[in-house]
Short mmCIF file of C-alpha atoms in Angstrom, two decimals:
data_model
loop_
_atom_site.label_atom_id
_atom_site.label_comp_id
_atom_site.label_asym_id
_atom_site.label_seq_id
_atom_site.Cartn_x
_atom_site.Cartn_y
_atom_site.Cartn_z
CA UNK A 12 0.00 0.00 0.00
CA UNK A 13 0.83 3.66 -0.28
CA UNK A 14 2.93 5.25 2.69
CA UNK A 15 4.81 8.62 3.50
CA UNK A 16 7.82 8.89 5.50
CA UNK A 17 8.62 12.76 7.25
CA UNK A 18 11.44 13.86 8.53
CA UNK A 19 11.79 12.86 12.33
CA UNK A 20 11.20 16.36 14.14
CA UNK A 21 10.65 18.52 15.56
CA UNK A 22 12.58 21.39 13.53
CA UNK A 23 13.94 24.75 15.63
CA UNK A 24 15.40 26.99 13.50
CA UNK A 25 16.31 30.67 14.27
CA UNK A 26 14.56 33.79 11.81
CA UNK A 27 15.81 33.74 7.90
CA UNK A 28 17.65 29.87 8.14
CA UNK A 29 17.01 27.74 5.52
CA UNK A 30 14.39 24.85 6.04
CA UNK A 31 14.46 21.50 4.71
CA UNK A 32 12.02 18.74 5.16
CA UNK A 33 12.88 15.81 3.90
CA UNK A 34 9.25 13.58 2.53
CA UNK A 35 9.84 10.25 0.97
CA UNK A 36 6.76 8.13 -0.34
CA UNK A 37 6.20 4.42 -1.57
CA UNK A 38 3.34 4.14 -3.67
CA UNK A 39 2.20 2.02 -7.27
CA UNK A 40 1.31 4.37 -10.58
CA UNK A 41 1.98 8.31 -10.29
CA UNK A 42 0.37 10.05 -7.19
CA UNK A 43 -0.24 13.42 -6.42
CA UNK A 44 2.10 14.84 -3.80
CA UNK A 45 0.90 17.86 -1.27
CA UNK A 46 2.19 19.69 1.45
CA UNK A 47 -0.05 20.79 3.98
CA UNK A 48 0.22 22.94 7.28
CA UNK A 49 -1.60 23.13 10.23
CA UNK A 50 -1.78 25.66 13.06
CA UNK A 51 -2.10 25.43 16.27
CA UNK A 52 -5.58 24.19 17.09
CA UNK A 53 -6.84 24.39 13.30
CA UNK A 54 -7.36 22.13 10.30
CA UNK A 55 -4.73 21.61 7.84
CA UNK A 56 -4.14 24.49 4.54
CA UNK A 57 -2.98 23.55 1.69
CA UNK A 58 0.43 24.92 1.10
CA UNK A 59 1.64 23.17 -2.23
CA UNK A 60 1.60 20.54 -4.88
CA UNK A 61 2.55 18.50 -7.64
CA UNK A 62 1.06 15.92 -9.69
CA UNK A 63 3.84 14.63 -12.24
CA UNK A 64 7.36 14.19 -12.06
CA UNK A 65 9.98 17.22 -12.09
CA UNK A 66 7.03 19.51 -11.51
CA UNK A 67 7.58 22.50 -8.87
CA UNK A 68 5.07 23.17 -6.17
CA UNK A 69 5.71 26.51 -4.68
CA UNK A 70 3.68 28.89 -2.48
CA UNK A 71 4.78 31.58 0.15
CA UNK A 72 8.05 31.13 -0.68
CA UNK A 73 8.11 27.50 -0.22
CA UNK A 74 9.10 24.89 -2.69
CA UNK A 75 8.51 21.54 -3.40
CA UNK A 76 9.62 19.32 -6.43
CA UNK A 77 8.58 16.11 -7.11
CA UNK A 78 11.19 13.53 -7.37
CA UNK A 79 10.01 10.29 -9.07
CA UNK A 80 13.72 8.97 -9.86
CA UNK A 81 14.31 9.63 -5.58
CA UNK A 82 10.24 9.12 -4.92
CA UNK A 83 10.63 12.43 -2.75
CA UNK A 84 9.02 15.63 -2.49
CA UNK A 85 11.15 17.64 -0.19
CA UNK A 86 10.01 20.80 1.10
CA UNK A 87 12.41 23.85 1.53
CA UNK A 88 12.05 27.59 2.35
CA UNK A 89 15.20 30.21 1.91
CA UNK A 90 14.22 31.99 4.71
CA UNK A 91 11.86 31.02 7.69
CA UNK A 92 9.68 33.59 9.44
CA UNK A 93 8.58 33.41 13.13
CA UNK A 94 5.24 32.80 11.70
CA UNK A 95 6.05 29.97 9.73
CA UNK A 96 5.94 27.76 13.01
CA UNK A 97 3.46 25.05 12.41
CA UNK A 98 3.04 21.34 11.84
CA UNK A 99 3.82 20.45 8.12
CA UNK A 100 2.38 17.16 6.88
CA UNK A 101 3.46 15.41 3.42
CA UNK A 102 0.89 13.95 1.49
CA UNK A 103 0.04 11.55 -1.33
CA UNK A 104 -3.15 10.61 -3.14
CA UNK A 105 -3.53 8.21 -5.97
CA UNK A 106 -6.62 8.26 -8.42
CA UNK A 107 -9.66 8.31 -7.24
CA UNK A 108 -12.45 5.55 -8.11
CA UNK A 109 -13.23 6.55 -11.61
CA UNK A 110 -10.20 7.97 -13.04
CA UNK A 111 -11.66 11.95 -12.91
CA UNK A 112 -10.27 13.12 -8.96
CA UNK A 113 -8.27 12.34 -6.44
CA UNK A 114 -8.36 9.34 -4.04
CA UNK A 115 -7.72 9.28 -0.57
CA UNK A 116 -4.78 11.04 1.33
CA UNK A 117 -2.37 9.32 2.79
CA UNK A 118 -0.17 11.41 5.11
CA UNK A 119 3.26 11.14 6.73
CA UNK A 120 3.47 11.68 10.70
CA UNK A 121 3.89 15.22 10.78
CA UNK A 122 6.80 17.73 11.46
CA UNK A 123 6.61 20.73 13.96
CA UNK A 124 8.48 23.56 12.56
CA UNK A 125 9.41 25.71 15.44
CA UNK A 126 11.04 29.37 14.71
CA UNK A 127 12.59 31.87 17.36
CA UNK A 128 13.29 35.46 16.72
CA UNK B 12 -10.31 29.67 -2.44
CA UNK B 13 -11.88 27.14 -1.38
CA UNK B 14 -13.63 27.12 2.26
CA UNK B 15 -15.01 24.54 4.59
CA UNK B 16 -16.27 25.08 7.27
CA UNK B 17 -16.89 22.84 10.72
CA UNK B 18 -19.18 23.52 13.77
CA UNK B 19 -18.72 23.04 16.16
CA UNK B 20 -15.30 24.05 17.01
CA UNK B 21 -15.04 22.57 20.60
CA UNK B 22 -17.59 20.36 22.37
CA UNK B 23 -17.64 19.37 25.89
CA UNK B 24 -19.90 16.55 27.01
CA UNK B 25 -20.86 13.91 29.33
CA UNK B 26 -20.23 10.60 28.85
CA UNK B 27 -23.02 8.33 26.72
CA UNK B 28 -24.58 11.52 25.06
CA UNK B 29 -24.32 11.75 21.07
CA UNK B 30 -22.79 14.58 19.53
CA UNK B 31 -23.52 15.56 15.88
CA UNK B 32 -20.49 17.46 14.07
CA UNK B 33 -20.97 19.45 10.78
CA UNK B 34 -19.33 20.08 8.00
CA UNK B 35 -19.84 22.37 5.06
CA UNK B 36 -18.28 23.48 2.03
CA UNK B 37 -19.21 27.16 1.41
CA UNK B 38 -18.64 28.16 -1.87
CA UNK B 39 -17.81 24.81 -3.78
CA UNK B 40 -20.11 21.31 -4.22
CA UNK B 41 -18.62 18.85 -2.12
CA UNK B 42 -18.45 15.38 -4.02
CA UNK B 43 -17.21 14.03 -1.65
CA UNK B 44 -16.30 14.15 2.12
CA UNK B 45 -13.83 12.92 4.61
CA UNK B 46 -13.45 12.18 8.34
CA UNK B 47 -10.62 11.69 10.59
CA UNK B 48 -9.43 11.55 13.53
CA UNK B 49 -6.27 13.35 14.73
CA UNK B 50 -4.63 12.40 18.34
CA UNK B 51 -1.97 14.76 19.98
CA UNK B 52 1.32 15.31 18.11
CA UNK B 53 0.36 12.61 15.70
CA UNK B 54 -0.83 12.69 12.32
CA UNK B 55 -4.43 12.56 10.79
CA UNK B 56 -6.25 9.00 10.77
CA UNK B 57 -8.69 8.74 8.22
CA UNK B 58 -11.77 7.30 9.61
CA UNK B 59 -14.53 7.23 6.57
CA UNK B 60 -14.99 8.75 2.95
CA UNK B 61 -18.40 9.64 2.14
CA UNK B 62 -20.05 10.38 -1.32
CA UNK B 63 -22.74 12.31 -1.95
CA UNK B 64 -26.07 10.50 -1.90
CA UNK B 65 -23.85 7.31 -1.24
CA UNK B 66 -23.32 5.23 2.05
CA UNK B 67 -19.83 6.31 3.86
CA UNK B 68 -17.03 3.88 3.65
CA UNK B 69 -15.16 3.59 6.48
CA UNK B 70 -11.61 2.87 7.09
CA UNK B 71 -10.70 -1.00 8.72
CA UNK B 72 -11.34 -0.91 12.44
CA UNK B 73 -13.43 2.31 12.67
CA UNK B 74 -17.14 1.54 14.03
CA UNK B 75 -19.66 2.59 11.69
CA UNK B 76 -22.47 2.16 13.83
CA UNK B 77 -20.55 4.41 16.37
CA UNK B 78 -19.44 7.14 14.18
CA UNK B 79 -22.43 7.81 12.17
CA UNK B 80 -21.82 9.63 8.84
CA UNK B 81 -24.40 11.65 6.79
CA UNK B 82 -23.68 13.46 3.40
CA UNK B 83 -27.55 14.12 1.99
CA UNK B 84 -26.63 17.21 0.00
CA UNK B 85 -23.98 18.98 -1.62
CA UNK B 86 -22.75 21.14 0.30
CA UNK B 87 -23.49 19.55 3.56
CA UNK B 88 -21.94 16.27 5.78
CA UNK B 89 -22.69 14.93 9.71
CA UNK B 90 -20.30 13.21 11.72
CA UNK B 91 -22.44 11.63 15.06
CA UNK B 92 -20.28 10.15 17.62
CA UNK B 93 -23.27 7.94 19.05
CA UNK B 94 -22.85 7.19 23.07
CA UNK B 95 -19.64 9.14 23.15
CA UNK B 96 -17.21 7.76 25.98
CA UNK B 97 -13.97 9.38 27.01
CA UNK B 98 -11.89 7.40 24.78
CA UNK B 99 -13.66 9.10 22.00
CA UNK B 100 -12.21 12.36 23.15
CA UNK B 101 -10.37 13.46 20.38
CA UNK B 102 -9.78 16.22 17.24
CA UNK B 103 -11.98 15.70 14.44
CA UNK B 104 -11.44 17.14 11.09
CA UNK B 105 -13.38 17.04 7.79
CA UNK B 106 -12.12 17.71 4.31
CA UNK B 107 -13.68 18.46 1.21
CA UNK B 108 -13.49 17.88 -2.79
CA UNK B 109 -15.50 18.47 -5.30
CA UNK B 110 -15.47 17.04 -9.23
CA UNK B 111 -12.30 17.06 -10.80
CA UNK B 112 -8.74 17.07 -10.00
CA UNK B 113 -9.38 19.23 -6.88
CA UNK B 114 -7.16 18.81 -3.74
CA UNK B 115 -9.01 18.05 -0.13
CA UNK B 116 -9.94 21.17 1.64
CA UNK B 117 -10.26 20.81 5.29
CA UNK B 118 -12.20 22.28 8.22
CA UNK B 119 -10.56 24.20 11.28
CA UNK B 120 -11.45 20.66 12.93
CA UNK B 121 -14.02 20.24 16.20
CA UNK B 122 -12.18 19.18 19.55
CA UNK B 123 -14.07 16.76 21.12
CA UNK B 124 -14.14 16.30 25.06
CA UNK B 125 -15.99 13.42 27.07
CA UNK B 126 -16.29 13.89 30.39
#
């Protein structure tokens, strides 16, 4: 079956360091990848995604590029913001029933992102 | 973009009562719906997928006659957590899709607390 493996966290960085986050994924065909965040005491946002090999996810200055030859989907920022502290969840979905959405997410465990001033 | 919404938020409740959760998608038709279950510091469990008009399909090892899933319209889907006990404390979130290629769009989520 499909699975998503995060990077162990959680992250502390300090204001403008670079962020990696490494997402790997085992899955059959050619899912979807997302990246999704989630606030303190809120659902989860969409924050990027992909859907084919060597495409680039980006949004709010974060990046994302799917991997097929590594099956990874990696999520980096140049420069984190105090705000940017979260929980950030990798995600894959396959087709859904049909052929004409997507199918179920399955996500990774999750990676707190913590940023001090 | 895209909003879902879920009431309520937070719900506090003594044990055995049933507690009905809602979840709607504002300004998009909702093909389909999802449920799960998130404990602390962990990561989302999906609990049942529901299409519209359709019976929910739940996930091995989730209760269906305990969790309770409705999706009669659109726009519109019910999580009931029948005879709620402490163990069902938990966060609940929905998520949303409609036709097409679109990604899941997710509620703010409804802590629930059995006392």
């Amino acid at each position: 079956g499909n699975s998503v493996t995060q990077m162990e966290g959680p992250v502390t960085l300090s204001e403008e360091a670079f962020l990696t986050i490494n997402c790997t994924y085992t899955a059959t065909g050619y899912p979807s990848l997302f990246w999704y965040v989630q606030y303190p005491g809120e659902g989860l946002q969409l924050l990027l995604k992909a859907t084919k090999a060597d495409d680039k996810g980006s949004n709010k200055g974060f990046e994302a590029t799917y991997r097929k030859e590594t099956t990874s989907f990696h999520l980096e920022k140049g420069s984190v913001q105090v705000s940017d502290s979260a929980v950030y969840f990798c995600a894959l979905s396959d087709q859904g029933a049909g052929g004409t959405s997507y199918g179920k997410l399955t996500f990774g465990q999750g990676t707190i992102l913590t940023v001090h001033p | 973009g895209a909003v879902v919404s879920q009431h309520p938020s937070r719900v506090i409740c003594k044990s055995g009562t049933s507690v009905k959760i809602e979840c709607r998608s504002l300004d998009f038709q909702a093909t389909t719906m999802f449920w799960y279950r998130q404990f602390p510091k962990q990561s989302l469990m999906l609990m049942a997928t529901s299409n519209e008009g359709s019976k929910a399909t739940y996930e091995q090892g989730v209760e269906k006659d305990k969790f309770l899933i409705n999706h009669a319209s659109l726009t519109l889907s019910t999580l009931t957590v029948t005879s709620a006990h402490p163990e069902d404390s938990s966060f609940y979130i929905c998520s949303a899709t409609g036709r097409g290629y679109q990604p899941q769009h997710f509620g703010d989520g409804t802590r629930l607390s059995i006392l």
